[in-house]
CSV table of C-alpha atoms in Angstrom, one decimal:
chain,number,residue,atom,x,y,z
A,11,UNK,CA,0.0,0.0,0.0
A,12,UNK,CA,1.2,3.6,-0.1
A,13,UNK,CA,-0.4,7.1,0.1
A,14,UNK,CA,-3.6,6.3,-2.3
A,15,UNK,CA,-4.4,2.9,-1.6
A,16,UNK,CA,-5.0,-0.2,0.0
A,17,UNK,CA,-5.6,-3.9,-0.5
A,18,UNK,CA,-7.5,-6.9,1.0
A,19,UNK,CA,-9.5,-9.8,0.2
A,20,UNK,CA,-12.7,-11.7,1.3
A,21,UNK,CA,-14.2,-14.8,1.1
A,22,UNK,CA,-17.5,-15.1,-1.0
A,23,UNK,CA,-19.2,-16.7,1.5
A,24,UNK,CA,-20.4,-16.5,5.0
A,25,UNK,CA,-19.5,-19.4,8.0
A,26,UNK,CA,-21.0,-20.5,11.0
A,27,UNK,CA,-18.3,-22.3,12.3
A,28,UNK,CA,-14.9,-23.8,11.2
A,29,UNK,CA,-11.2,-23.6,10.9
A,30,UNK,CA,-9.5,-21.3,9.3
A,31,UNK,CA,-5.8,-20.4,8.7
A,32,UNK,CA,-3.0,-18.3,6.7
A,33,UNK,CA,0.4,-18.1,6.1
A,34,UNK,CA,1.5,-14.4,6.4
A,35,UNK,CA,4.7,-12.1,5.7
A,36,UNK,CA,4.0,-8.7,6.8
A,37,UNK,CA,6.2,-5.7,5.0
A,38,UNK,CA,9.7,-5.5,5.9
A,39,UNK,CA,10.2,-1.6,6.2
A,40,UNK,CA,9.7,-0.8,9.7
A,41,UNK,CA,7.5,2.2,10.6
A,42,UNK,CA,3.8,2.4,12.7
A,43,UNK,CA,0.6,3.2,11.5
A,44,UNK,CA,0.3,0.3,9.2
A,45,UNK,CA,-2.2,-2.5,9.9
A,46,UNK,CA,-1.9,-6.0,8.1
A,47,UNK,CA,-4.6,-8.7,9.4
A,48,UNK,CA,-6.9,-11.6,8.9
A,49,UNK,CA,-9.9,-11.9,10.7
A,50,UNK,CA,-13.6,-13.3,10.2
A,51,UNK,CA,-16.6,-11.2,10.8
A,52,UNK,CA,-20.0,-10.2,10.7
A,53,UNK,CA,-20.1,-6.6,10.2
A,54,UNK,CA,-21.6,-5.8,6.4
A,55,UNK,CA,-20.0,-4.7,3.4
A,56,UNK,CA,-19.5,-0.9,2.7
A,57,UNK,CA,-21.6,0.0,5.8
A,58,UNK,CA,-20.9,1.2,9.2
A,59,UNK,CA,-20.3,-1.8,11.2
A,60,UNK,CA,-22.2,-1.5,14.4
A,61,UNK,CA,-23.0,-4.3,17.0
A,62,UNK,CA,-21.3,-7.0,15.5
A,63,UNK,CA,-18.8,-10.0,16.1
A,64,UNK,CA,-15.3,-10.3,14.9
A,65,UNK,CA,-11.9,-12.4,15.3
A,66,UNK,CA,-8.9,-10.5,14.8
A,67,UNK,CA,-5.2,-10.7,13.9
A,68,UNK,CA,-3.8,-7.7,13.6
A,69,UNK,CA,-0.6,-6.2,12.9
A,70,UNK,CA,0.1,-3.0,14.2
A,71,UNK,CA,3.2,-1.3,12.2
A,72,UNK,CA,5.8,-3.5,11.5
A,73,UNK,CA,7.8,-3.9,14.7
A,74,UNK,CA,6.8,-7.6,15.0
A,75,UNK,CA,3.7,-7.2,17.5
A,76,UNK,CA,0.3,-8.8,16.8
A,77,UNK,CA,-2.8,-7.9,18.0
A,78,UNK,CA,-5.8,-10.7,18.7
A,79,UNK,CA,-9.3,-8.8,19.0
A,80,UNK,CA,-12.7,-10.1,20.1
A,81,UNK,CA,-15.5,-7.8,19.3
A,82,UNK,CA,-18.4,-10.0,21.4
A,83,UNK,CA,-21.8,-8.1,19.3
A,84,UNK,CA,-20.2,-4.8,20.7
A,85,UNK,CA,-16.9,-2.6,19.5
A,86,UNK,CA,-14.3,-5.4,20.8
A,87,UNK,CA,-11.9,-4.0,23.2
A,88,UNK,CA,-10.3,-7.2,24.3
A,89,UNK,CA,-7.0,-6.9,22.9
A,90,UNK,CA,-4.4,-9.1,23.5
A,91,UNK,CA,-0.8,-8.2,22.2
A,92,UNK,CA,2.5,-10.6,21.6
A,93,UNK,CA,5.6,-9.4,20.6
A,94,UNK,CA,6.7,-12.2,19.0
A,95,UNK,CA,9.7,-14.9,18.9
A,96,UNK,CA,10.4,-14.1,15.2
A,97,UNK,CA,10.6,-11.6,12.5
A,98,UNK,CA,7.2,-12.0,11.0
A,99,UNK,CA,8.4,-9.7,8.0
A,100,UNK,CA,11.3,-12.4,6.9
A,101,UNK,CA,9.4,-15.3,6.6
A,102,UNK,CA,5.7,-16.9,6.1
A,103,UNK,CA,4.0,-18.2,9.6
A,104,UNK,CA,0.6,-19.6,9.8
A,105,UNK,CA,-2.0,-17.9,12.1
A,106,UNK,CA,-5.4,-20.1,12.5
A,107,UNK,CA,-8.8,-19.4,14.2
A,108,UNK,CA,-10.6,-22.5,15.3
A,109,UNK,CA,-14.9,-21.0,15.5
A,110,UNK,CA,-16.9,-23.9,17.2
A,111,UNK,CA,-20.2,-24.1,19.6
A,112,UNK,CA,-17.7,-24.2,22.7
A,113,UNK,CA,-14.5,-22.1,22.1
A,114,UNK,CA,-12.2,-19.7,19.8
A,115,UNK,CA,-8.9,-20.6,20.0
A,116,UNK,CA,-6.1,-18.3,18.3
A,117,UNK,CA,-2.9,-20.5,16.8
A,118,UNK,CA,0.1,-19.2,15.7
A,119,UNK,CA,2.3,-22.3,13.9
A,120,UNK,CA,-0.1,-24.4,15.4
A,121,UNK,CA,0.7,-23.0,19.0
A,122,UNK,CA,-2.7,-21.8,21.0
A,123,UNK,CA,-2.2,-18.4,22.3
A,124,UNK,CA,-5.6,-17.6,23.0
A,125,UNK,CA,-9.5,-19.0,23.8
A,126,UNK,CA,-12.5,-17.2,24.1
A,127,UNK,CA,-14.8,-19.8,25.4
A,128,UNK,CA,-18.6,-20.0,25.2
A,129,UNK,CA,-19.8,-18.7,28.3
A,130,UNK,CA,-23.1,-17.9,27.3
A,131,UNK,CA,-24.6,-19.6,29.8
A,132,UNK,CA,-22.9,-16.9,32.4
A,133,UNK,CA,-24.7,-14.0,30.2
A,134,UNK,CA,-21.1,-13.6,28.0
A,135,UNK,CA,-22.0,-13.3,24.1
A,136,UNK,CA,-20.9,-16.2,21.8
A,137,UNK,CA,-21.1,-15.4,18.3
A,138,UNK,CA,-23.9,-16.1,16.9
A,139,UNK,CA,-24.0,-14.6,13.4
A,140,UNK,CA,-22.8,-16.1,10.3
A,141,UNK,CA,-18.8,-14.2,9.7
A,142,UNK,CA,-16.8,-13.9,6.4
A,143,UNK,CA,-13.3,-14.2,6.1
A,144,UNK,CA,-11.1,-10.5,6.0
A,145,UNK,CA,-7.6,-10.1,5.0
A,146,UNK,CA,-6.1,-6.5,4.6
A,147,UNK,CA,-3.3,-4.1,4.6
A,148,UNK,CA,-4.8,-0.5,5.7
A,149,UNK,CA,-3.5,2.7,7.7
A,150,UNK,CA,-4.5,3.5,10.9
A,151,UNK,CA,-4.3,6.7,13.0
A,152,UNK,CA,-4.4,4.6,16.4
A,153,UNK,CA,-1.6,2.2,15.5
A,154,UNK,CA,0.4,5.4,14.9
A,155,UNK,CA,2.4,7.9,12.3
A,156,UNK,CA,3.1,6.0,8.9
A,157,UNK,CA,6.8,6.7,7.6
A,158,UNK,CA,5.4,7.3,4.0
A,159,UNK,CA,9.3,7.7,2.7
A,160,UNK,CA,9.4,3.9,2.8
A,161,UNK,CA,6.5,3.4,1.2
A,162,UNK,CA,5.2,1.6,-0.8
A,163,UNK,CA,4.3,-1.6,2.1
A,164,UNK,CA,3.8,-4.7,0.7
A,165,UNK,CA,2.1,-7.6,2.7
A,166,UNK,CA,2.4,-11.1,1.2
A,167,UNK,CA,-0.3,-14.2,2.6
A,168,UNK,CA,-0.3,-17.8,1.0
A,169,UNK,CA,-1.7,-20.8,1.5
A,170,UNK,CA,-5.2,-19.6,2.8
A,171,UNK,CA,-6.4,-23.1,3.9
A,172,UNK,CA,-10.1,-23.3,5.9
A,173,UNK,CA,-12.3,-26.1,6.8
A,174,UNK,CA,-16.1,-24.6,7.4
A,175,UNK,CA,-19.7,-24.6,7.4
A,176,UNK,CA,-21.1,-22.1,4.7
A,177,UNK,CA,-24.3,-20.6,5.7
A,178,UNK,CA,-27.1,-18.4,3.5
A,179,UNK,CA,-28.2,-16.7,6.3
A,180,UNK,CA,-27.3,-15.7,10.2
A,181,UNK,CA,-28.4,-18.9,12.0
A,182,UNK,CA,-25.2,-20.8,12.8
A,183,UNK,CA,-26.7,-23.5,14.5
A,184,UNK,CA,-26.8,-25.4,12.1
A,185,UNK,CA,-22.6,-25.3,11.6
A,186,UNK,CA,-22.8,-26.8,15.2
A,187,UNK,CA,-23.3,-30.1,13.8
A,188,UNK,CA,-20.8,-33.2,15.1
A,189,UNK,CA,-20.0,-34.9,11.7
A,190,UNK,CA,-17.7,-31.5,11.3
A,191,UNK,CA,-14.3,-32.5,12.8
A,192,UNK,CA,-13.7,-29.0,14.2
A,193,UNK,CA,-16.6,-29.9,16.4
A,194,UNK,CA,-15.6,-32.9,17.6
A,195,UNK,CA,-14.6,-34.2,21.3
A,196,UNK,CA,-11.0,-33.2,20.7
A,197,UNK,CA,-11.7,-29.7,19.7
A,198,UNK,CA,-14.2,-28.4,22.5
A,199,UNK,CA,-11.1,-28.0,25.0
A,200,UNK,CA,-7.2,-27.4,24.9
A,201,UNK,CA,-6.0,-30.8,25.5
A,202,UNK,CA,-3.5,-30.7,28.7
A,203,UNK,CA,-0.4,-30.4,26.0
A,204,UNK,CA,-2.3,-27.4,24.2
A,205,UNK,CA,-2.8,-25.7,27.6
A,206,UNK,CA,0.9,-25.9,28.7
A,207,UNK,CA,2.0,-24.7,25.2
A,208,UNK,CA,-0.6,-21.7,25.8
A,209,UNK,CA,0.6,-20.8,29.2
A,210,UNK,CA,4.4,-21.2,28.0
A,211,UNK,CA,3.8,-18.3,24.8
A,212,UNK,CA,1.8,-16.5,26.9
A,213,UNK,CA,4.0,-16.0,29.7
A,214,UNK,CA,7.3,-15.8,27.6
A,215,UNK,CA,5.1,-13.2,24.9
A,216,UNK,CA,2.2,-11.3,25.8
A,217,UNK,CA,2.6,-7.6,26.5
A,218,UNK,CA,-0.9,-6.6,26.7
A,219,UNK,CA,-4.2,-8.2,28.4
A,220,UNK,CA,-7.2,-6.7,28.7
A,221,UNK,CA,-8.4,-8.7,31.2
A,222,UNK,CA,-4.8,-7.3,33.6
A,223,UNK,CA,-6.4,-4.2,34.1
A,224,UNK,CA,-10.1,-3.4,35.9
A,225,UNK,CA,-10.9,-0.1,34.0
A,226,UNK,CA,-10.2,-2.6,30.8
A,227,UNK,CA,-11.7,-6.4,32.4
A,228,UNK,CA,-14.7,-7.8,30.8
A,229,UNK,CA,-17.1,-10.4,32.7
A,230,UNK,CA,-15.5,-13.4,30.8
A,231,UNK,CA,-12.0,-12.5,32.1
A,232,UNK,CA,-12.9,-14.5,35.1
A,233,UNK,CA,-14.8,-17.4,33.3
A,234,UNK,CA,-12.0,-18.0,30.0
């Protein structure tokens, strides 16, 4: 991208549940401002997106930080950030989102660094609309000043690989169904494994958590 433009893609259709993942190489040329992600959501084309839910990955500027965002039918605000082991901008890594009826998990090569469990039954929002796959380089005033001398930024994603349930319309129950792996036994809960790799990246990488702070917690901080 550079001073007069942009670039992303989505996926034709809409999900209710799934597995979905990328390979990613974000642009080399250090500097803030610019935002590379992949993320599934429910907010409409070409329209202000409202209420809605969302699944982020989200790179902001080029220092090797990545953002994971919830937005739980509201404007998100659980952030997450990992600076991470590696140069994202020298080489392709895969980031996954697993969507089922009883957790989001967040992988990065295959590595969980994140759930969001369904806690509906506590009064927590689970989404429940159908979401479309998002992928995007973009400029944005909150992730700081752009250094346009080093433009033009040039994000590179491969290999986008998903296993899902299309859906015509917003009732996702139907994606909910067992004879999809991803909604098997095996893939309702973190397997003990899973849970120490989790609790490993997220000790040795996380700088942010919105759940660290009370002016910033959320009701499922105490339930995920």
């Amino acid at each position: 991208m550079d001073t007069s433009s942009g670039a992303g893609f989505r996926s034709k259709l809409d999900y209710g549940s799934g597995l979905f993942r990328i390979r990613m190489k974000i642009p080399e040329k250090k500097t803030e401002g610019i935002v590379t992600c992949f993320y599934l959501t429910s907010a409409p084309d070409n329209q202000e997106p409202g209420n809605h839910f969302e699944l982020d990955f989200e790179f902001l500027g080029t220092n090797g930080t990545v953002q994971t965002n919830v937005y739980d039918y509201d404007g998100g605000h659980r952030e997450q950030s990992f600076k991470l082991p590696f140069d994202p901008s020298q080489d392709f890594h895969t980031y996954g989102i697993l969507w089922n009826p009883s957790q989001i998990v967040f992988f990065i090569d295959g590595i969980p660094i994140r759930v969001f469990k369904n806690n509906s039954a506590q009064g927590v929002a689970y989404p429940s609309k159908a979401m479309h796959i998002e992928a995007s380089i973009w400029n944005a005033d909150w992730a700081g000043p752009v250094d346009w001398a080093q433009a033009p930024f040039v994000a590179h994603y491969q290999d986008f690989d998903f296993y899902a349930c299309p859906t015509q319309n917003d009732d996702v129950s139907i994606c909910g169904n067992g004879h999809y792996f991803w909604n098997r036994r095996r893939h309702l809960e973190l397997n003990d494994e899973q849970k120490q790799q989790m609790k490993s990246y997220r000790s040795a990488y996380m700088t942010y958590d919105y759940c660290s702070s009370p002016s910033t917690s959320k009701q499922e901080c105490s339930l995920n």
